[in-house]
mmCIF file of N, CA and C in Angstrom:
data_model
loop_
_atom_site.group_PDB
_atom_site.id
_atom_site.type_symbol
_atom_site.label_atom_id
_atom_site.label_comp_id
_atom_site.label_asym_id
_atom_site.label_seq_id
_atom_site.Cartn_x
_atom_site.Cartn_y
_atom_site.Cartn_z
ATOM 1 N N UNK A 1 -48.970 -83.641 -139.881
ATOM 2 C CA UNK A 1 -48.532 -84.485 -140.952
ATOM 3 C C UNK A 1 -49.354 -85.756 -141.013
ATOM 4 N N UNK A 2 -49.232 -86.281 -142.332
ATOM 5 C CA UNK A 2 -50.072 -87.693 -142.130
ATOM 6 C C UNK A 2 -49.090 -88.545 -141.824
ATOM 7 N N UNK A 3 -49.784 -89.842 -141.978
ATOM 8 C CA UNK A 3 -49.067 -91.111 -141.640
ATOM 9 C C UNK A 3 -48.971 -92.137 -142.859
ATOM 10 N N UNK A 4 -48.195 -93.117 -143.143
ATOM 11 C CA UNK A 4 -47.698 -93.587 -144.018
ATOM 12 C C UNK A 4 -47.821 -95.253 -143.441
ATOM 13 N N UNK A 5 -48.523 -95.878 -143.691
ATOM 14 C CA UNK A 5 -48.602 -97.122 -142.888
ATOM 15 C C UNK A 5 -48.647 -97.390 -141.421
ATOM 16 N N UNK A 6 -49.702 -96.056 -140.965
ATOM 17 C CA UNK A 6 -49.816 -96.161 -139.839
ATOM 18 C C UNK A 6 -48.243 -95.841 -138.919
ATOM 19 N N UNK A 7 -47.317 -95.105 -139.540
ATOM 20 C CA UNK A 7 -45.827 -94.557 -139.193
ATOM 21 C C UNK A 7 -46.135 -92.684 -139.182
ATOM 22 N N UNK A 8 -45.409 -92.735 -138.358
ATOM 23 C CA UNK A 8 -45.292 -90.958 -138.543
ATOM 24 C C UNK A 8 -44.319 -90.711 -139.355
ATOM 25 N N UNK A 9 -44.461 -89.393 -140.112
ATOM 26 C CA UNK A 9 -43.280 -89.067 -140.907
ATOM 27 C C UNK A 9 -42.442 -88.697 -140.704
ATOM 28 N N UNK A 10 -42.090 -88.691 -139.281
ATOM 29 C CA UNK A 10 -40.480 -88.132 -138.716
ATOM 30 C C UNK A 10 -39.706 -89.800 -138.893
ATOM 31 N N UNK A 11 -40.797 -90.547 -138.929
ATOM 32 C CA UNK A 11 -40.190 -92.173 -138.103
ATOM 33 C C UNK A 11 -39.444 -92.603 -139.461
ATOM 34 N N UNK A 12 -39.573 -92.119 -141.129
ATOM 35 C CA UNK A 12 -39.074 -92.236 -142.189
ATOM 36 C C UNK A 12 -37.892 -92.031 -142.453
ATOM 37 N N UNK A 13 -37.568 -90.862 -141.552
ATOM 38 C CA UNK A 13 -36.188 -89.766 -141.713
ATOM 39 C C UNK A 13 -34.803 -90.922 -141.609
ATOM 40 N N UNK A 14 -34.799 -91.667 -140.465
ATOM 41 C CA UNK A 14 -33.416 -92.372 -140.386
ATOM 42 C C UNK A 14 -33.875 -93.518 -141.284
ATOM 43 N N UNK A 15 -34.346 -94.197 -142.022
ATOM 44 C CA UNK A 15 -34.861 -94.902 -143.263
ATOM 45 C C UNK A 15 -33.978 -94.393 -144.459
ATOM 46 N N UNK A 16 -34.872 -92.912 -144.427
ATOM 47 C CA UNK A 16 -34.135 -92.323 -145.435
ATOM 48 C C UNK A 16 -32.555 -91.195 -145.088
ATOM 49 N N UNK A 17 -32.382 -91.450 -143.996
ATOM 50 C CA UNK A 17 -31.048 -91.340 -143.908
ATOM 51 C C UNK A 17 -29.916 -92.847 -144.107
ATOM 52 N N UNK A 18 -30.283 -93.670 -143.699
ATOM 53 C CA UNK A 18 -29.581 -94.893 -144.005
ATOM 54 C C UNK A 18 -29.482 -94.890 -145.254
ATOM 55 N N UNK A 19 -30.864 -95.096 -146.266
ATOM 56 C CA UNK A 19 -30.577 -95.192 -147.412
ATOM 57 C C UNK A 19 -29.737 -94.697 -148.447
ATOM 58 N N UNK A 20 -30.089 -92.933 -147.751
ATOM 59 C CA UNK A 20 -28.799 -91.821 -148.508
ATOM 60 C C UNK A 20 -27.734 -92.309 -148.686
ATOM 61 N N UNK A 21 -27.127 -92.753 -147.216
ATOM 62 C CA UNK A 21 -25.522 -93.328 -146.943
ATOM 63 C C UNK A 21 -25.300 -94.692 -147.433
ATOM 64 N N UNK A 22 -26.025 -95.252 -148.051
ATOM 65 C CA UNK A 22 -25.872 -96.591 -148.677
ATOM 66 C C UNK A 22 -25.814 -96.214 -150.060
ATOM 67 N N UNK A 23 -26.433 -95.049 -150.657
ATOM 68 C CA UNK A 23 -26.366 -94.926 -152.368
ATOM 69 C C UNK A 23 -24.963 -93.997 -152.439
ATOM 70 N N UNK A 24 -24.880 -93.235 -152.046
ATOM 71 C CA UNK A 24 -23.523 -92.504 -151.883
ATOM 72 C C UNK A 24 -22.397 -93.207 -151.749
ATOM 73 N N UNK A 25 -22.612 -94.011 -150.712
ATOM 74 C CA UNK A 25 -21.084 -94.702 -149.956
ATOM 75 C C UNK A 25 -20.768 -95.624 -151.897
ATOM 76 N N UNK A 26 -22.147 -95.976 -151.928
ATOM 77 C CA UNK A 26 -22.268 -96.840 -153.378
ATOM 78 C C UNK A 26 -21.684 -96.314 -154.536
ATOM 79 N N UNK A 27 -22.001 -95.200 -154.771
ATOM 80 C CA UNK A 27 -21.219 -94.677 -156.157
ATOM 81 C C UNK A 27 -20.239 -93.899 -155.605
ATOM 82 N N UNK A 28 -19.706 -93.204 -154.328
ATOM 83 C CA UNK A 28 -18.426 -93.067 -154.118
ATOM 84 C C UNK A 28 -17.312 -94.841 -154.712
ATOM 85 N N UNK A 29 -17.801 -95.710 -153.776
ATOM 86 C CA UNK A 29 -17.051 -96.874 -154.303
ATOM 87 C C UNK A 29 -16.762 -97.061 -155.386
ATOM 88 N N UNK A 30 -17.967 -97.332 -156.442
ATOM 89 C CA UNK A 30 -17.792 -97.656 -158.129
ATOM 90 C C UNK A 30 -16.544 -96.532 -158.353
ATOM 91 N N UNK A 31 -17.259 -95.338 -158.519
ATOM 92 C CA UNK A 31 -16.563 -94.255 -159.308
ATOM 93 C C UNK A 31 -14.535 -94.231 -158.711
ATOM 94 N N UNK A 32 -14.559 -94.332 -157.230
ATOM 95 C CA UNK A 32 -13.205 -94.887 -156.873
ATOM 96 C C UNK A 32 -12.499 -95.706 -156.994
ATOM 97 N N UNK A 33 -13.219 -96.710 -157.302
ATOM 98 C CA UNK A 33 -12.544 -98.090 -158.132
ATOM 99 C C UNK A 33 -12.345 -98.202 -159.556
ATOM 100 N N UNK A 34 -12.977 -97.311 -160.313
ATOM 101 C CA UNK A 34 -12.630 -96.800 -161.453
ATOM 102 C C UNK A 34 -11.769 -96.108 -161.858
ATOM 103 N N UNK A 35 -11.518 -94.541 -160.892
ATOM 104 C CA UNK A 35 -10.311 -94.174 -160.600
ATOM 105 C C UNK A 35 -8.833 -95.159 -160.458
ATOM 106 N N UNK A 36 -9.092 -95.898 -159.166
ATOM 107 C CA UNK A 36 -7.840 -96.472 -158.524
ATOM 108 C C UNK A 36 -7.786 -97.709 -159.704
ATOM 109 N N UNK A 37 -8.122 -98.090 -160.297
ATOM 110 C CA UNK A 37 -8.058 -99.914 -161.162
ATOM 111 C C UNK A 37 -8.287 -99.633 -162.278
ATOM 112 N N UNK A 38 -8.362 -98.039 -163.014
ATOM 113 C CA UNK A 38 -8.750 -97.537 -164.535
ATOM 114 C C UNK A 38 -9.429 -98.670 -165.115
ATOM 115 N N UNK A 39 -10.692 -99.120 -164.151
ATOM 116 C CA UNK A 39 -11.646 -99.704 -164.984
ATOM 117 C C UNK A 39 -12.620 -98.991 -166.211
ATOM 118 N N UNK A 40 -13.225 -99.672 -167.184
ATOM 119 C CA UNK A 40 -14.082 -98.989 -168.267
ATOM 120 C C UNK A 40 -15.687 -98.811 -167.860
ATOM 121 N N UNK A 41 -16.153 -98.298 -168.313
ATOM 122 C CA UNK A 41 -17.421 -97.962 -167.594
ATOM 123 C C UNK A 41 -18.085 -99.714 -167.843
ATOM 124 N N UNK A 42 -18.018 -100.233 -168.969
ATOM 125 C CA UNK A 42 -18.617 -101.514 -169.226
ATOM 126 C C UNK A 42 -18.160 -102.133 -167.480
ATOM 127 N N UNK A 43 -16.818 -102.622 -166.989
ATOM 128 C CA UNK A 43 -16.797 -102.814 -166.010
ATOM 129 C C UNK A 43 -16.834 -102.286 -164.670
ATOM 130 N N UNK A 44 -16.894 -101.062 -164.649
ATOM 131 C CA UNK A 44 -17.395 -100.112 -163.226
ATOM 132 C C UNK A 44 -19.051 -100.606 -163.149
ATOM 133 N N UNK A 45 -19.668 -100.963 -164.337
ATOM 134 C CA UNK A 45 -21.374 -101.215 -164.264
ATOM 135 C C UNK A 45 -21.570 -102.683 -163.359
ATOM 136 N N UNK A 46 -20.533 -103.869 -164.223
ATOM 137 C CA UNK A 46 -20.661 -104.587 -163.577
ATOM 138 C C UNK A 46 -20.299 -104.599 -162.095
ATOM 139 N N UNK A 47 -19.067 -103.891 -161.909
ATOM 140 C CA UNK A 47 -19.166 -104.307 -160.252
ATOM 141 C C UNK A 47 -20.195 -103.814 -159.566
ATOM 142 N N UNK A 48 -20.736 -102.609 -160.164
ATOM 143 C CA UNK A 48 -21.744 -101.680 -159.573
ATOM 144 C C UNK A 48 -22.976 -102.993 -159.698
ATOM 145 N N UNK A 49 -23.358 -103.883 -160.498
ATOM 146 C CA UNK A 49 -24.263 -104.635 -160.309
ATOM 147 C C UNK A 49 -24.042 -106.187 -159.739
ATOM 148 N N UNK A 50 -23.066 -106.251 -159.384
ATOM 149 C CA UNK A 50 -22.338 -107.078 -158.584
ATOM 150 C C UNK A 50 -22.700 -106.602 -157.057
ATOM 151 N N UNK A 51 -21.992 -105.618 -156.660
ATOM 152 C CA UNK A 51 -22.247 -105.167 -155.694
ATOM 153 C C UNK A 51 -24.103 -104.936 -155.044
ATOM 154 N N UNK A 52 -24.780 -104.639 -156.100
ATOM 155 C CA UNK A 52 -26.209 -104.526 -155.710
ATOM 156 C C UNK A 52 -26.979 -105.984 -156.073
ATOM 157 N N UNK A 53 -26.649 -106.416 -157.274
ATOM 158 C CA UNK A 53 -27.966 -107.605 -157.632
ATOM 159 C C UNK A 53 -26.949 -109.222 -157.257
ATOM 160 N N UNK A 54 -25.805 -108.792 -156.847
ATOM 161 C CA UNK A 54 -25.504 -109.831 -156.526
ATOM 162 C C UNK A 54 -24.555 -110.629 -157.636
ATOM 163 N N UNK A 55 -23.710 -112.021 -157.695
ATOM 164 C CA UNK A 55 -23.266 -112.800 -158.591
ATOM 165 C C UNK A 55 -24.275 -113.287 -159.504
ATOM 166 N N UNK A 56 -25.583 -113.523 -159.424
ATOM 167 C CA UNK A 56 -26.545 -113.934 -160.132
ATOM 168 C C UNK A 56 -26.614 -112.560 -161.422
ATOM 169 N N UNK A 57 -27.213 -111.758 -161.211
ATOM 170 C CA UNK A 57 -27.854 -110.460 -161.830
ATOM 171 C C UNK A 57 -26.570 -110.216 -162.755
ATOM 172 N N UNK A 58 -24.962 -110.286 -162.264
ATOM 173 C CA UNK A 58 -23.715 -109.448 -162.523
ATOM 174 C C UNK A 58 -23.221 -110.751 -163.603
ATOM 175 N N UNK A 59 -23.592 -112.184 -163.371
ATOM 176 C CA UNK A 59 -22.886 -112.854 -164.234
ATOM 177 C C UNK A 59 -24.145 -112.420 -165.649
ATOM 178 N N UNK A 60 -25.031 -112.272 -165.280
ATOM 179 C CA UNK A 60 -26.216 -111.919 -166.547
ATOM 180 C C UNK A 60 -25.711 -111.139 -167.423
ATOM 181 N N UNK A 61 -25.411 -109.863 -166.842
ATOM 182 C CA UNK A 61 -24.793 -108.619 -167.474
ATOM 183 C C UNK A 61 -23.850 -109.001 -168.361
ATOM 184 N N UNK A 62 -22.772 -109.808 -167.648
ATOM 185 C CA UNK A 62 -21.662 -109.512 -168.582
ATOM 186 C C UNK A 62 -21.800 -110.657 -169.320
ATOM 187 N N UNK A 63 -22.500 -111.819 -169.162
ATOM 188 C CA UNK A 63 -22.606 -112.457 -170.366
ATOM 189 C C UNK A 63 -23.640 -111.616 -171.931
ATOM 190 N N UNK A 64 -24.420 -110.846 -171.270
ATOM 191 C CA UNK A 64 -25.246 -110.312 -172.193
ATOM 192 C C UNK A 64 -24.108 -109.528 -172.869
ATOM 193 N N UNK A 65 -23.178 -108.800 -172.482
ATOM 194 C CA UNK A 65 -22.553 -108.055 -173.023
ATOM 195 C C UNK A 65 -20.988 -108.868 -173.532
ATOM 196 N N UNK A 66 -21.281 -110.060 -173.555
ATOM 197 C CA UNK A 66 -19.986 -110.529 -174.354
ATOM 198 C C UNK A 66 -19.084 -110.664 -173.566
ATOM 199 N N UNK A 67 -18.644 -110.604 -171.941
ATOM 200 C CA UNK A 67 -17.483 -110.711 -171.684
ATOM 201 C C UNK A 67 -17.290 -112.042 -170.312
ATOM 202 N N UNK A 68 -16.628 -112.207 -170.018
ATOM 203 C CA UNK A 68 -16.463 -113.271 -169.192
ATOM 204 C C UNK A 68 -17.046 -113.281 -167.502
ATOM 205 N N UNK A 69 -17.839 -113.726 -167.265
ATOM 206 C CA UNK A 69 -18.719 -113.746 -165.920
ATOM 207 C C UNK A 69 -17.851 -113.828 -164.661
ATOM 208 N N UNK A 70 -16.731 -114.432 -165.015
ATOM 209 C CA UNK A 70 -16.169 -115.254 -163.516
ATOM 210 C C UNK A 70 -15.821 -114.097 -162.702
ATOM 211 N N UNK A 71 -15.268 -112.768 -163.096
ATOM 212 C CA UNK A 71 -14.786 -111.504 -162.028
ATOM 213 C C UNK A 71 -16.343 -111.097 -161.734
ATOM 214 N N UNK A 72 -17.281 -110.897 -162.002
ATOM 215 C CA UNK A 72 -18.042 -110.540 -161.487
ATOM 216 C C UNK A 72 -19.128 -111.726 -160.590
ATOM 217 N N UNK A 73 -18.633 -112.659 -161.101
ATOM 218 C CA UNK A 73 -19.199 -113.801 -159.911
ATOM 219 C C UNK A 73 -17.944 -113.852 -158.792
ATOM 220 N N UNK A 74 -17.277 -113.614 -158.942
ATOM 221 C CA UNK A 74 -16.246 -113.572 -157.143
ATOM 222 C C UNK A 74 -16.683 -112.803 -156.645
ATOM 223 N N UNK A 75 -16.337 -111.061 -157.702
ATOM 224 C CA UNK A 75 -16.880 -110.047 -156.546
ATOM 225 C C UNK A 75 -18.246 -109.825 -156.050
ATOM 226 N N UNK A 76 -19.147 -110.882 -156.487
ATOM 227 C CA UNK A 76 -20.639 -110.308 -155.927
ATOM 228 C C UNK A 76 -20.686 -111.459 -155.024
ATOM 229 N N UNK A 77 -20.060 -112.541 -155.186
ATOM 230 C CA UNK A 77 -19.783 -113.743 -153.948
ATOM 231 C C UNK A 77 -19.289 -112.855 -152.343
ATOM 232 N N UNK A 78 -17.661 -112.472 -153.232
ATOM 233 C CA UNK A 78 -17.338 -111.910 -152.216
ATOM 234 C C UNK A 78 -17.770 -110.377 -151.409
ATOM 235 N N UNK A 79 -18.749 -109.984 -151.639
ATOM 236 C CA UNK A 79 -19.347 -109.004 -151.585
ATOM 237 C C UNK A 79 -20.576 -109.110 -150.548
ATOM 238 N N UNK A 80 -21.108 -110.620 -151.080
ATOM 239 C CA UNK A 80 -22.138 -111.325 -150.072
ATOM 240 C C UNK A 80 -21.642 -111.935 -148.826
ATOM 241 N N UNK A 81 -20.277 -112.213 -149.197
ATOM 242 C CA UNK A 81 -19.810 -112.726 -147.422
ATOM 243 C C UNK A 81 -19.327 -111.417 -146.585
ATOM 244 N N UNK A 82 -18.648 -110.797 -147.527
ATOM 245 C CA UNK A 82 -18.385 -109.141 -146.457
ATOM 246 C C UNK A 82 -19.379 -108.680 -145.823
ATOM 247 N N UNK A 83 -20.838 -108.698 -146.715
ATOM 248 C CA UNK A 83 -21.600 -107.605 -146.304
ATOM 249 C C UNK A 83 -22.044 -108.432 -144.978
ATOM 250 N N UNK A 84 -22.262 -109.757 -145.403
ATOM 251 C CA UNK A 84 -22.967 -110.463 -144.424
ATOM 252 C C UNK A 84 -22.415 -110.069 -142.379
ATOM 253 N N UNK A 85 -21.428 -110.672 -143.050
ATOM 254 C CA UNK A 85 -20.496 -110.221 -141.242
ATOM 255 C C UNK A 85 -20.542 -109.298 -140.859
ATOM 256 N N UNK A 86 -20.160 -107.942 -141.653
ATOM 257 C CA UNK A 86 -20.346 -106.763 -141.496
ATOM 258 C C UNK A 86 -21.844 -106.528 -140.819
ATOM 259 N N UNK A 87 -22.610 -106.961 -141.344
ATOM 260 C CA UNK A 87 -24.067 -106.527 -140.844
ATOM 261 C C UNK A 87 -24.156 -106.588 -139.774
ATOM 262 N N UNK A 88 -23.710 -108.330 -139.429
ATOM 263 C CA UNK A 88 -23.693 -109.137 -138.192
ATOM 264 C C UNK A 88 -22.567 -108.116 -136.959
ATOM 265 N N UNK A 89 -21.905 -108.134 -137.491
ATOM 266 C CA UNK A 89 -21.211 -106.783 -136.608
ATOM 267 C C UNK A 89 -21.213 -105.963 -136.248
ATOM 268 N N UNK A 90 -22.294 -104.905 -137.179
ATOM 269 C CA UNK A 90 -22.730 -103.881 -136.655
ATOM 270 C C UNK A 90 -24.067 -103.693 -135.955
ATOM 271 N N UNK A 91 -24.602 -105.170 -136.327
ATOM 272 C CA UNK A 91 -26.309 -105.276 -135.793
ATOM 273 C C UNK A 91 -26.188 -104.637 -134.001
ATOM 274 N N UNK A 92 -25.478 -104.950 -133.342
ATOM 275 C CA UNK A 92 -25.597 -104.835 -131.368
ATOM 276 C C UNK A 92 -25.613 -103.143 -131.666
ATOM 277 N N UNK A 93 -24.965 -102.265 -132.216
ATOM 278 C CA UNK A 93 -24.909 -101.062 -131.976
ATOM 279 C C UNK A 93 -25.704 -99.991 -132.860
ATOM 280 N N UNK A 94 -26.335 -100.700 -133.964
ATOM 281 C CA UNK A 94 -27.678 -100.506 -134.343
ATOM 282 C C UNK A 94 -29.082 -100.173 -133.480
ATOM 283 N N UNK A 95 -28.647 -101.878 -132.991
ATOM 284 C CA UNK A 95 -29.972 -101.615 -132.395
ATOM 285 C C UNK A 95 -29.962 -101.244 -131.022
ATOM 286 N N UNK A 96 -28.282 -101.139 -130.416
ATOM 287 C CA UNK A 96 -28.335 -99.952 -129.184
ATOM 288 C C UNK A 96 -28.702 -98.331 -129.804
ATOM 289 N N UNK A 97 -28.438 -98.218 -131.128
ATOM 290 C CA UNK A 97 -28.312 -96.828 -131.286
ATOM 291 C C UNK A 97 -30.175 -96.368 -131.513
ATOM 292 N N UNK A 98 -30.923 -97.896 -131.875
ATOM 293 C CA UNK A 98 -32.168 -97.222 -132.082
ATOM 294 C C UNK A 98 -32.708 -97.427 -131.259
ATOM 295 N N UNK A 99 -32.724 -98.128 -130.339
ATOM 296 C CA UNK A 99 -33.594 -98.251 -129.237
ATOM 297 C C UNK A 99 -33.507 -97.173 -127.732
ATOM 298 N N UNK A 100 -32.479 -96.368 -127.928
ATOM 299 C CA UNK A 100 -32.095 -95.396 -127.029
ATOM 300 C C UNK A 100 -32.419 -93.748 -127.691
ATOM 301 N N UNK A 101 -33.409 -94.341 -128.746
ATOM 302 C CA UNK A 101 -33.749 -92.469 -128.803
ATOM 303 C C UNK A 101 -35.769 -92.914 -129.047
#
């Protein structure tokens, strides 16, 4: 196989396994919160861009589209402090889990 920035292409695989489980876990969420909160797709988009581009990107949206910014500036606020800790929490067993194979 070749190499990709001087990486082997096996070394891609958990890259692109993380990533899988981050777009999935992602539209499992939207599409379940749509379900559970009979949101409209106009607002399943925004949280969905809340959740990815942040309160910045999500208040854009919904002002472009006419509707009021402030729910999608909490949830991409609050979205940025979850993820944050979360990260921070899972970082020790990350990097026990990659440094042991």
């Amino acid at each position: 196989g070749g190499k990709v920035l001087g990486l082997d292409g096996a070394a891609l695989l958990p890259i692109a396994a993380l990533l899988s489980i981050i777009y999935v876990t992602h539209i499992l969420s939207v599409v379940l919160a749509k379900i559970l909160f009979k949101t409209t797709f106009l607002e399943s988009a925004l949280i969905s861009n809340a959740a990815i581009g942040g309160p910045a990107t999500a208040a854009a949206l919904a002002t472009s589209k006419g509707v009021d910014p402030t729910p999608a500036v909490l949830i991409g606020n609050l979205g940025n402090a979850v993820a944050t800790f979360a990260g921070l929490a899972i970082l020790p067993y990350l990097r026990t889990l990659l440094l042991h194979h």
